[in-house]
């Protein structure tokens, strides 16, 4: 079965083309909350042409969203392109994971579901480096053990730049040294090693609280920056959330 899975986030909308359980192709566009169905329709058709996707070959569309005003707009664009009604999944969609909270975001729930499916037999921590930085933990039997939400790394960087007169925009990457002598290196060190310390602290404290050595998955926009800098993160998977949405929606009609 060919399916397209769409993760509507606060900063980006990520699309994934799934052939059965494998994601063969993925692409990202920026989230604009006041985008119209016609705008999405045109942009999606252009991307389909770029990646040589035939709309008639797609049998299912699965949408998970944390931006309610875009969910209906995206659904309308999908109906116009494919002539099918998309499957909308959220924290109320049944799975092997117990959400345990009516406030849980669809993205966090999908992260837990993907971890439960892909890495059975152990407790898991999922670090999502998105607009917010989240750390969620799921037990071997699918019980949600809890979640941490902190300011996102790019969100914090943008706030720092916008609130200061002399700090420039920088590329978020490992600095030349921990102690910088130029503004860019100083800022890179603060953003990279500061948040790395936070992430490692989250992992240590969660492991202590759940009395386990959890398997740690990193996903989200800047996870690739942090994975090489610590052995506490076991795997980085930028498609992890999409996979969770796929598992939630693949058997729904």
PDB file of N, CA and C in Angstrom, residues 82-186:
ATOM      1  N   UNK A  82      -6.408  14.216  -4.276  1.00  0.00           N
ATOM      2  CA  UNK A  82      -6.512  12.752  -4.321  1.00  0.00           C
ATOM      3  C   UNK A  82      -7.949  12.244  -4.434  1.00  0.00           C
ATOM      4  N   UNK A  83      -8.911  13.073  -4.101  1.00  0.00           N
ATOM      5  CA  UNK A  83     -10.298  12.622  -4.128  1.00  0.00           C
ATOM      6  C   UNK A  83     -10.623  11.636  -3.022  1.00  0.00           C
ATOM      7  N   UNK A  84      -9.809  11.617  -1.963  1.00  0.00           N
ATOM      8  CA  UNK A  84     -10.070  10.743  -0.822  1.00  0.00           C
ATOM      9  C   UNK A  84     -10.036  11.559   0.464  1.00  0.00           C
ATOM     10  N   UNK A  85     -10.719  11.049   1.478  1.00  0.00           N
ATOM     11  CA  UNK A  85     -10.742  11.721   2.773  1.00  0.00           C
ATOM     12  C   UNK A  85      -9.549  11.235   3.594  1.00  0.00           C
ATOM     13  N   UNK A  86      -8.699  12.133   4.082  1.00  0.00           N
ATOM     14  CA  UNK A  86      -7.541  11.692   4.866  1.00  0.00           C
ATOM     15  C   UNK A  86      -7.952  11.140   6.220  1.00  0.00           C
ATOM     16  N   UNK A  87      -7.107  10.271   6.761  1.00  0.00           N
ATOM     17  CA  UNK A  87      -7.286   9.748   8.113  1.00  0.00           C
ATOM     18  C   UNK A  87      -6.566  10.700   9.070  1.00  0.00           C
ATOM     19  N   UNK A  88      -7.308  11.240  10.040  1.00  0.00           N
ATOM     20  CA  UNK A  88      -6.726  12.144  11.036  1.00  0.00           C
ATOM     21  C   UNK A  88      -6.471  11.346  12.308  1.00  0.00           C
ATOM     22  N   UNK A  89      -5.212  11.349  12.766  1.00  0.00           N
ATOM     23  CA  UNK A  89      -4.879  10.633  14.003  1.00  0.00           C
ATOM     24  C   UNK A  89      -4.468  11.635  15.074  1.00  0.00           C
ATOM     25  N   UNK A  90      -4.725  11.274  16.318  1.00  0.00           N
ATOM     26  CA  UNK A  90      -4.337  12.117  17.453  1.00  0.00           C
ATOM     27  C   UNK A  90      -4.177  11.236  18.681  1.00  0.00           C
ATOM     28  N   UNK A  91      -4.094  11.856  19.855  1.00  0.00           N
ATOM     29  CA  UNK A  91      -3.838  11.090  21.082  1.00  0.00           C
ATOM     30  C   UNK A  91      -4.980  10.140  21.428  1.00  0.00           C
ATOM     31  N   UNK A  92      -6.164  10.314  20.822  1.00  0.00           N
ATOM     32  CA  UNK A  92      -7.297   9.436  21.093  1.00  0.00           C
ATOM     33  C   UNK A  92      -7.337   8.220  20.174  1.00  0.00           C
ATOM     34  N   UNK A  93      -6.430   8.166  19.193  1.00  0.00           N
ATOM     35  CA  UNK A  93      -6.382   7.017  18.294  1.00  0.00           C
ATOM     36  C   UNK A  93      -5.825   5.812  19.045  1.00  0.00           C
ATOM     37  N   UNK A  94      -6.526   4.674  19.023  1.00  0.00           N
ATOM     38  CA  UNK A  94      -6.068   3.506  19.790  1.00  0.00           C
ATOM     39  C   UNK A  94      -4.723   2.980  19.291  1.00  0.00           C
ATOM     40  N   UNK A  95      -3.917   2.514  20.236  1.00  0.00           N
ATOM     41  CA  UNK A  95      -2.619   1.907  19.899  1.00  0.00           C
ATOM     42  C   UNK A  95      -2.173   1.071  21.084  1.00  0.00           C
ATOM     43  N   UNK A  96      -0.966   0.534  20.976  1.00  0.00           N
ATOM     44  CA  UNK A  96      -0.415  -0.215  22.096  1.00  0.00           C
ATOM     45  C   UNK A  96       0.142   0.658  23.194  1.00  0.00           C
ATOM     46  N   UNK A  97       0.041   1.992  23.018  1.00  0.00           N
ATOM     47  CA  UNK A  97       0.542   2.956  24.008  1.00  0.00           C
ATOM     48  C   UNK A  97      -0.636   3.616  24.709  1.00  0.00           C
ATOM     49  N   UNK A  98      -0.557   3.726  26.020  1.00  0.00           N
ATOM     50  CA  UNK A  98      -1.594   4.438  26.781  1.00  0.00           C
ATOM     51  C   UNK A  98      -1.149   5.890  26.977  1.00  0.00           C
ATOM     52  N   UNK A  99      -1.885   6.822  26.350  1.00  0.00           N
ATOM     53  CA  UNK A  99      -1.492   8.240  26.396  1.00  0.00           C
ATOM     54  C   UNK A  99      -1.524   8.793  27.823  1.00  0.00           C
ATOM     55  N   UNK A 100      -2.563   8.421  28.600  1.00  0.00           N
ATOM     56  CA  UNK A 100      -2.691   8.775  30.023  1.00  0.00           C
ATOM     57  C   UNK A 100      -2.934  10.257  30.288  1.00  0.00           C
ATOM     58  N   UNK A 101      -2.939  11.095  29.247  1.00  0.00           N
ATOM     59  CA  UNK A 101      -3.188  12.523  29.449  1.00  0.00           C
ATOM     60  C   UNK A 101      -3.999  13.070  28.294  1.00  0.00           C
ATOM     61  N   UNK A 102      -5.050  13.829  28.606  1.00  0.00           N
ATOM     62  CA  UNK A 102      -5.867  14.456  27.572  1.00  0.00           C
ATOM     63  C   UNK A 102      -5.178  15.678  26.974  1.00  0.00           C
ATOM     64  N   UNK A 103      -4.018  16.053  27.529  1.00  0.00           N
ATOM     65  CA  UNK A 103      -3.289  17.220  27.043  1.00  0.00           C
ATOM     66  C   UNK A 103      -2.117  16.837  26.136  1.00  0.00           C
ATOM     67  N   UNK A 104      -1.884  15.550  25.937  1.00  0.00           N
ATOM     68  CA  UNK A 104      -0.717  15.128  25.167  1.00  0.00           C
ATOM     69  C   UNK A 104      -0.849  15.516  23.705  1.00  0.00           C
ATOM     70  N   UNK A 105       0.201  16.118  23.145  1.00  0.00           N
ATOM     71  CA  UNK A 105       0.211  16.492  21.742  1.00  0.00           C
ATOM     72  C   UNK A 105       0.314  15.270  20.841  1.00  0.00           C
ATOM     73  N   UNK A 106      -0.229  15.396  19.628  1.00  0.00           N
ATOM     74  CA  UNK A 106      -0.202  14.289  18.681  1.00  0.00           C
ATOM     75  C   UNK A 106       1.226  13.865  18.364  1.00  0.00           C
ATOM     76  N   UNK A 107       2.149  14.833  18.260  1.00  0.00           N
ATOM     77  CA  UNK A 107       3.534  14.503  17.922  1.00  0.00           C
ATOM     78  C   UNK A 107       4.204  13.678  19.010  1.00  0.00           C
ATOM     79  N   UNK A 108       3.973  14.036  20.266  1.00  0.00           N
ATOM     80  CA  UNK A 108       4.552  13.272  21.382  1.00  0.00           C
ATOM     81  C   UNK A 108       3.975  11.860  21.415  1.00  0.00           C
ATOM     82  N   UNK A 109       2.658  11.767  21.225  1.00  0.00           N
ATOM     83  CA  UNK A 109       1.998  10.451  21.202  1.00  0.00           C
ATOM     84  C   UNK A 109       2.570   9.597  20.065  1.00  0.00           C
ATOM     85  N   UNK A 110       2.734  10.188  18.887  1.00  0.00           N
ATOM     86  CA  UNK A 110       3.291   9.447  17.750  1.00  0.00           C
ATOM     87  C   UNK A 110       4.715   8.994  18.034  1.00  0.00           C
ATOM     88  N   UNK A 111       5.506   9.821  18.699  1.00  0.00           N
ATOM     89  CA  UNK A 111       6.865   9.428  19.072  1.00  0.00           C
ATOM     90  C   UNK A 111       6.870   8.200  19.983  1.00  0.00           C
ATOM     91  N   UNK A 112       5.962   8.195  20.948  1.00  0.00           N
ATOM     92  CA  UNK A 112       5.859   7.050  21.854  1.00  0.00           C
ATOM     93  C   UNK A 112       5.425   5.796  21.109  1.00  0.00           C
ATOM     94  N   UNK A 113       4.466   5.949  20.200  1.00  0.00           N
ATOM     95  CA  UNK A 113       3.947   4.804  19.435  1.00  0.00           C
ATOM     96  C   UNK A 113       5.046   4.215  18.556  1.00  0.00           C
ATOM     97  N   UNK A 114       5.808   5.073  17.855  1.00  0.00           N
ATOM     98  CA  UNK A 114       6.887   4.581  16.999  1.00  0.00           C
ATOM     99  C   UNK A 114       7.936   3.837  17.817  1.00  0.00           C
ATOM    100  N   UNK A 115       8.311   4.397  18.964  1.00  0.00           N
ATOM    101  CA  UNK A 115       9.312   3.742  19.820  1.00  0.00           C
ATOM    102  C   UNK A 115       8.813   2.389  20.308  1.00  0.00           C
ATOM    103  N   UNK A 116       7.532   2.326  20.681  1.00  0.00           N
ATOM    104  CA  UNK A 116       6.947   1.080  21.178  1.00  0.00           C
ATOM    105  C   UNK A 116       6.957   0.006  20.091  1.00  0.00           C
ATOM    106  N   UNK A 117       6.675   0.399  18.851  1.00  0.00           N
ATOM    107  CA  UNK A 117       6.654  -0.554  17.737  1.00  0.00           C
ATOM    108  C   UNK A 117       8.060  -0.993  17.330  1.00  0.00           C
ATOM    109  N   UNK A 118       8.973  -0.033  17.254  1.00  0.00           N
ATOM    110  CA  UNK A 118      10.273  -0.286  16.631  1.00  0.00           C
ATOM    111  C   UNK A 118      11.315  -0.855  17.580  1.00  0.00           C
ATOM    112  N   UNK A 119      11.176  -0.573  18.880  1.00  0.00           N
ATOM    113  CA  UNK A 119      12.212  -0.986  19.838  1.00  0.00           C
ATOM    114  C   UNK A 119      11.558  -1.674  21.031  1.00  0.00           C
ATOM    115  N   UNK A 120      10.989  -2.851  20.828  1.00  0.00           N
ATOM    116  CA  UNK A 120      10.254  -3.534  21.907  1.00  0.00           C
ATOM    117  C   UNK A 120      11.190  -4.096  22.963  1.00  0.00           C
ATOM    118  N   UNK A 121      10.611  -4.389  24.114  1.00  0.00           N
ATOM    119  CA  UNK A 121      11.344  -5.107  25.147  1.00  0.00           C
ATOM    120  C   UNK A 121      12.207  -4.270  26.058  1.00  0.00           C
ATOM    121  N   UNK A 122      12.086  -2.940  25.962  1.00  0.00           N
ATOM    122  CA  UNK A 122      12.908  -2.078  26.822  1.00  0.00           C
ATOM    123  C   UNK A 122      12.192  -0.749  27.016  1.00  0.00           C
ATOM    124  N   UNK A 123      12.558  -0.028  28.057  1.00  0.00           N
ATOM    125  CA  UNK A 123      12.050   1.323  28.237  1.00  0.00           C
ATOM    126  C   UNK A 123      12.750   2.251  27.247  1.00  0.00           C
ATOM    127  N   UNK A 124      12.007   3.240  26.730  1.00  0.00           N
ATOM    128  CA  UNK A 124      12.546   4.151  25.725  1.00  0.00           C
ATOM    129  C   UNK A 124      12.354   5.599  26.130  1.00  0.00           C
ATOM    130  N   UNK A 125      13.346   6.426  25.780  1.00  0.00           N
ATOM    131  CA  UNK A 125      13.231   7.882  25.861  1.00  0.00           C
ATOM    132  C   UNK A 125      13.298   8.414  24.438  1.00  0.00           C
ATOM    133  N   UNK A 126      12.353   9.289  24.090  1.00  0.00           N
ATOM    134  CA  UNK A 126      12.380   9.928  22.777  1.00  0.00           C
ATOM    135  C   UNK A 126      12.618  11.418  22.970  1.00  0.00           C
ATOM    136  N   UNK A 127      13.728  11.905  22.409  1.00  0.00           N
ATOM    137  CA  UNK A 127      14.059  13.328  22.437  1.00  0.00           C
ATOM    138  C   UNK A 127      13.646  13.935  21.100  1.00  0.00           C
ATOM    139  N   UNK A 128      12.765  14.913  21.144  1.00  0.00           N
ATOM    140  CA  UNK A 128      12.302  15.563  19.911  1.00  0.00           C
ATOM    141  C   UNK A 128      12.812  17.000  19.899  1.00  0.00           C
ATOM    142  N   UNK A 129      13.769  17.269  19.000  1.00  0.00           N
ATOM    143  CA  UNK A 129      14.398  18.577  18.903  1.00  0.00           C
ATOM    144  C   UNK A 129      13.600  19.454  17.931  1.00  0.00           C
ATOM    145  N   UNK A 130      12.401  19.828  18.319  1.00  0.00           N
ATOM    146  CA  UNK A 130      11.535  20.616  17.462  1.00  0.00           C
ATOM    147  C   UNK A 130      11.384  22.042  17.956  1.00  0.00           C
ATOM    148  N   UNK A 131      10.239  22.656  17.667  1.00  0.00           N
ATOM    149  CA  UNK A 131       9.951  24.009  18.146  1.00  0.00           C
ATOM    150  C   UNK A 131      10.064  24.053  19.668  1.00  0.00           C
ATOM    151  N   UNK A 132       9.592  22.988  20.305  1.00  0.00           N
ATOM    152  CA  UNK A 132       9.889  22.729  21.720  1.00  0.00           C
ATOM    153  C   UNK A 132      10.822  21.529  21.782  1.00  0.00           C
ATOM    154  N   UNK A 133      11.644  21.469  22.814  1.00  0.00           N
ATOM    155  CA  UNK A 133      12.466  20.294  23.066  1.00  0.00           C
ATOM    156  C   UNK A 133      11.714  19.417  24.046  1.00  0.00           C
ATOM    157  N   UNK A 134      11.361  18.201  23.611  1.00  0.00           N
ATOM    158  CA  UNK A 134      10.601  17.315  24.483  1.00  0.00           C
ATOM    159  C   UNK A 134      11.363  16.017  24.725  1.00  0.00           C
ATOM    160  N   UNK A 135      11.184  15.476  25.907  1.00  0.00           N
ATOM    161  CA  UNK A 135      11.711  14.153  26.251  1.00  0.00           C
ATOM    162  C   UNK A 135      10.545  13.346  26.803  1.00  0.00           C
ATOM    163  N   UNK A 136      10.197  12.265  26.113  1.00  0.00           N
ATOM    164  CA  UNK A 136       9.078  11.430  26.550  1.00  0.00           C
ATOM    165  C   UNK A 136       9.570  10.017  26.792  1.00  0.00           C
ATOM    166  N   UNK A 137       8.920   9.328  27.702  1.00  0.00           N
ATOM    167  CA  UNK A 137       9.383   8.007  28.132  1.00  0.00           C
ATOM    168  C   UNK A 137       8.226   7.014  28.120  1.00  0.00           C
ATOM    169  N   UNK A 138       8.493   5.831  27.545  1.00  0.00           N
ATOM    170  CA  UNK A 138       7.466   4.793  27.469  1.00  0.00           C
ATOM    171  C   UNK A 138       8.047   3.477  27.980  1.00  0.00           C
ATOM    172  N   UNK A 139       7.225   2.730  28.712  1.00  0.00           N
ATOM    173  CA  UNK A 139       7.663   1.458  29.295  1.00  0.00           C
ATOM    174  C   UNK A 139       7.538   0.326  28.282  1.00  0.00           C
ATOM    175  N   UNK A 140       8.054  -0.830  28.663  1.00  0.00           N
ATOM    176  CA  UNK A 140       8.041  -1.996  27.783  1.00  0.00           C
ATOM    177  C   UNK A 140       6.625  -2.395  27.381  1.00  0.00           C
ATOM    178  N   UNK A 141       5.653  -2.204  28.271  1.00  0.00           N
ATOM    179  CA  UNK A 141       4.275  -2.625  27.986  1.00  0.00           C
ATOM    180  C   UNK A 141       3.439  -1.526  27.335  1.00  0.00           C
ATOM    181  N   UNK A 142       4.064  -0.391  26.978  1.00  0.00           N
ATOM    182  CA  UNK A 142       3.337   0.689  26.321  1.00  0.00           C
ATOM    183  C   UNK A 142       2.799   1.748  27.262  1.00  0.00           C
ATOM    184  N   UNK A 143       3.077   1.610  28.555  1.00  0.00           N
ATOM    185  CA  UNK A 143       2.627   2.637  29.501  1.00  0.00           C
ATOM    186  C   UNK A 143       3.457   3.907  29.326  1.00  0.00           C
ATOM    187  N   UNK A 144       2.780   5.048  29.220  1.00  0.00           N
ATOM    188  CA  UNK A 144       3.477   6.329  29.163  1.00  0.00           C
ATOM    189  C   UNK A 144       3.956   6.677  30.570  1.00  0.00           C
ATOM    190  N   UNK A 145       5.266   6.843  30.717  1.00  0.00           N
ATOM    191  CA  UNK A 145       5.825   7.124  32.041  1.00  0.00           C
ATOM    192  C   UNK A 145       5.938   8.613  32.311  1.00  0.00           C
ATOM    193  N   UNK A 146       5.907   9.436  31.267  1.00  0.00           N
ATOM    194  CA  UNK A 146       5.926  10.876  31.477  1.00  0.00           C
ATOM    195  C   UNK A 146       6.657  11.613  30.371  1.00  0.00           C
ATOM    196  N   UNK A 147       6.554  12.944  30.428  1.00  0.00           N
ATOM    197  CA  UNK A 147       7.090  13.813  29.384  1.00  0.00           C
ATOM    198  C   UNK A 147       7.729  15.045  30.029  1.00  0.00           C
ATOM    199  N   UNK A 148       8.793  15.551  29.411  1.00  0.00           N
ATOM    200  CA  UNK A 148       9.397  16.841  29.767  1.00  0.00           C
ATOM    201  C   UNK A 148       9.269  17.761  28.556  1.00  0.00           C
ATOM    202  N   UNK A 149       8.870  19.010  28.769  1.00  0.00           N
ATOM    203  CA  UNK A 149       8.802  20.001  27.694  1.00  0.00           C
ATOM    204  C   UNK A 149       9.666  21.192  28.086  1.00  0.00           C
ATOM    205  N   UNK A 150      10.596  21.555  27.203  1.00  0.00           N
ATOM    206  CA  UNK A 150      11.494  22.691  27.422  1.00  0.00           C
ATOM    207  C   UNK A 150      11.492  23.568  26.164  1.00  0.00           C
ATOM    208  N   UNK A 151      12.019  24.788  26.261  1.00  0.00           N
ATOM    209  CA  UNK A 151      12.099  25.628  25.054  1.00  0.00           C
ATOM    210  C   UNK A 151      12.943  24.951  23.972  1.00  0.00           C
ATOM    211  N   UNK A 152      12.501  25.052  22.734  1.00  0.00           N
ATOM    212  CA  UNK A 152      13.248  24.474  21.629  1.00  0.00           C
ATOM    213  C   UNK A 152      14.553  25.216  21.392  1.00  0.00           C
ATOM    214  N   UNK A 153      15.508  24.531  20.783  1.00  0.00           N
ATOM    215  CA  UNK A 153      16.839  25.097  20.593  1.00  0.00           C
ATOM    216  C   UNK A 153      16.811  26.242  19.593  1.00  0.00           C
ATOM    217  N   UNK A 154      16.214  26.012  18.423  1.00  0.00           N
ATOM    218  CA  UNK A 154      16.131  27.082  17.427  1.00  0.00           C
ATOM    219  C   UNK A 154      15.244  28.213  17.937  1.00  0.00           C
ATOM    220  N   UNK A 155      14.176  27.863  18.662  1.00  0.00           N
ATOM    221  CA  UNK A 155      13.301  28.871  19.265  1.00  0.00           C
ATOM    222  C   UNK A 155      14.090  29.760  20.224  1.00  0.00           C
ATOM    223  N   UNK A 156      14.910  29.149  21.054  1.00  0.00           N
ATOM    224  CA  UNK A 156      15.730  29.908  22.002  1.00  0.00           C
ATOM    225  C   UNK A 156      16.774  30.760  21.298  1.00  0.00           C
ATOM    226  N   UNK A 157      17.391  30.210  20.264  1.00  0.00           N
ATOM    227  CA  UNK A 157      18.398  30.954  19.506  1.00  0.00           C
ATOM    228  C   UNK A 157      17.779  32.177  18.837  1.00  0.00           C
ATOM    229  N   UNK A 158      16.626  31.981  18.227  1.00  0.00           N
ATOM    230  CA  UNK A 158      15.948  33.104  17.563  1.00  0.00           C
ATOM    231  C   UNK A 158      15.552  34.180  18.567  1.00  0.00           C
ATOM    232  N   UNK A 159      15.124  33.754  19.752  1.00  0.00           N
ATOM    233  CA  UNK A 159      14.775  34.709  20.796  1.00  0.00           C
ATOM    234  C   UNK A 159      16.000  35.500  21.244  1.00  0.00           C
ATOM    235  N   UNK A 160      17.123  34.818  21.409  1.00  0.00           N
ATOM    236  CA  UNK A 160      18.372  35.473  21.813  1.00  0.00           C
ATOM    237  C   UNK A 160      18.785  36.527  20.788  1.00  0.00           C
ATOM    238  N   UNK A 161      18.717  36.167  19.512  1.00  0.00           N
ATOM    239  CA  UNK A 161      19.142  37.084  18.452  1.00  0.00           C
ATOM    240  C   UNK A 161      18.213  38.290  18.357  1.00  0.00           C
ATOM    241  N   UNK A 162      16.911  38.026  18.457  1.00  0.00           N
ATOM    242  CA  UNK A 162      15.934  39.109  18.289  1.00  0.00           C
ATOM    243  C   UNK A 162      15.916  40.088  19.457  1.00  0.00           C
ATOM    244  N   UNK A 163      16.379  39.642  20.644  1.00  0.00           N
ATOM    245  CA  UNK A 163      16.329  40.475  21.836  1.00  0.00           C
ATOM    246  C   UNK A 163      17.650  41.185  22.133  1.00  0.00           C
ATOM    247  N   UNK A 164      18.641  40.991  21.260  1.00  0.00           N
ATOM    248  CA  UNK A 164      19.941  41.637  21.483  1.00  0.00           C
ATOM    249  C   UNK A 164      20.349  42.435  20.251  1.00  0.00           C
ATOM    250  N   UNK A 165      21.073  43.529  20.485  1.00  0.00           N
ATOM    251  CA  UNK A 165      21.418  44.432  19.387  1.00  0.00           C
ATOM    252  C   UNK A 165      22.645  43.982  18.607  1.00  0.00           C
ATOM    253  N   UNK A 166      23.567  43.256  19.244  1.00  0.00           N
ATOM    254  CA  UNK A 166      24.844  42.979  18.601  1.00  0.00           C
ATOM    255  C   UNK A 166      25.158  41.499  18.391  1.00  0.00           C
ATOM    256  N   UNK A 167      24.215  40.624  18.704  1.00  0.00           N
ATOM    257  CA  UNK A 167      24.457  39.199  18.480  1.00  0.00           C
ATOM    258  C   UNK A 167      23.910  38.801  17.109  1.00  0.00           C
ATOM    259  N   UNK A 168      24.739  38.176  16.273  1.00  0.00           N
ATOM    260  CA  UNK A 168      24.344  37.876  14.895  1.00  0.00           C
ATOM    261  C   UNK A 168      23.606  36.541  14.775  1.00  0.00           C
ATOM    262  N   UNK A 169      23.004  36.321  13.610  1.00  0.00           N
ATOM    263  CA  UNK A 169      22.486  34.999  13.296  1.00  0.00           C
ATOM    264  C   UNK A 169      23.664  34.062  13.074  1.00  0.00           C
ATOM    265  N   UNK A 170      23.553  32.825  13.551  1.00  0.00           N
ATOM    266  CA  UNK A 170      24.657  31.870  13.441  1.00  0.00           C
ATOM    267  C   UNK A 170      24.152  30.543  12.902  1.00  0.00           C
ATOM    268  N   UNK A 171      25.088  29.762  12.387  1.00  0.00           N
ATOM    269  CA  UNK A 171      24.770  28.387  12.015  1.00  0.00           C
ATOM    270  C   UNK A 171      24.880  27.529  13.267  1.00  0.00           C
ATOM    271  N   UNK A 172      23.859  26.718  13.509  1.00  0.00           N
ATOM    272  CA  UNK A 172      23.867  25.851  14.684  1.00  0.00           C
ATOM    273  C   UNK A 172      24.701  24.616  14.375  1.00  0.00           C
ATOM    274  N   UNK A 173      25.953  24.610  14.830  1.00  0.00           N
ATOM    275  CA  UNK A 173      26.845  23.475  14.613  1.00  0.00           C
ATOM    276  C   UNK A 173      27.876  23.442  15.737  1.00  0.00           C
ATOM    277  N   UNK A 174      28.602  22.329  15.838  1.00  0.00           N
ATOM    278  CA  UNK A 174      29.638  22.181  16.858  1.00  0.00           C
ATOM    279  C   UNK A 174      30.670  23.300  16.691  1.00  0.00           C
ATOM    280  N   UNK A 175      30.964  24.045  17.768  1.00  0.00           N
ATOM    281  CA  UNK A 175      31.917  25.162  17.651  1.00  0.00           C
ATOM    282  C   UNK A 175      33.353  24.674  17.530  1.00  0.00           C
ATOM    283  N   UNK A 176      34.230  25.606  17.156  1.00  0.00           N
ATOM    284  CA  UNK A 176      35.659  25.280  17.036  1.00  0.00           C
ATOM    285  C   UNK A 176      36.263  24.924  18.388  1.00  0.00           C
ATOM    286  N   UNK A 177      35.735  25.501  19.450  1.00  0.00           N
ATOM    287  CA  UNK A 177      36.236  25.218  20.801  1.00  0.00           C
ATOM    288  C   UNK A 177      35.115  25.500  21.787  1.00  0.00           C
ATOM    289  N   UNK A 178      35.231  24.946  22.974  1.00  0.00           N
ATOM    290  CA  UNK A 178      34.213  25.185  24.003  1.00  0.00           C
ATOM    291  C   UNK A 178      34.258  26.646  24.461  1.00  0.00           C
ATOM    292  N   UNK A 179      35.460  27.149  24.702  1.00  0.00           N
ATOM    293  CA  UNK A 179      35.640  28.551  25.081  1.00  0.00           C
ATOM    294  C   UNK A 179      35.936  29.358  23.823  1.00  0.00           C
ATOM    295  N   UNK A 180      35.026  30.261  23.459  1.00  0.00           N
ATOM    296  CA  UNK A 180      35.183  31.026  22.238  1.00  0.00           C
ATOM    297  C   UNK A 180      35.847  32.371  22.468  1.00  0.00           C
ATOM    298  N   UNK A 181      36.526  32.868  21.425  1.00  0.00           N
ATOM    299  CA  UNK A 181      37.118  34.203  21.460  1.00  0.00           C
ATOM    300  C   UNK A 181      36.494  35.122  20.409  1.00  0.00           C
ATOM    301  N   UNK A 182      35.536  34.578  19.645  1.00  0.00           N
ATOM    302  CA  UNK A 182      34.756  35.405  18.731  1.00  0.00           C
ATOM    303  C   UNK A 182      33.282  35.140  18.993  1.00  0.00           C
ATOM    304  N   UNK A 183      32.447  36.086  18.621  1.00  0.00           N
ATOM    305  CA  UNK A 183      31.030  36.030  18.997  1.00  0.00           C
ATOM    306  C   UNK A 183      30.351  34.770  18.482  1.00  0.00           C
ATOM    307  N   UNK A 184      30.627  34.395  17.228  1.00  0.00           N
ATOM    308  CA  UNK A 184      29.956  33.229  16.647  1.00  0.00           C
ATOM    309  C   UNK A 184      30.290  31.958  17.423  1.00  0.00           C
ATOM    310  N   UNK A 185      31.571  31.734  17.709  1.00  0.00           N
ATOM    311  CA  UNK A 185      31.969  30.539  18.456  1.00  0.00           C
ATOM    312  C   UNK A 185      31.384  30.544  19.864  1.00  0.00           C
ATOM    313  N   UNK A 186      31.389  31.704  20.497  1.00  0.00           N
ATOM    314  CA  UNK A 186      30.810  31.818  21.844  1.00  0.00           C
ATOM    315  C   UNK A 186      29.333  31.414  21.844  1.00  0.00           C
TER     316      UNK A 186
END
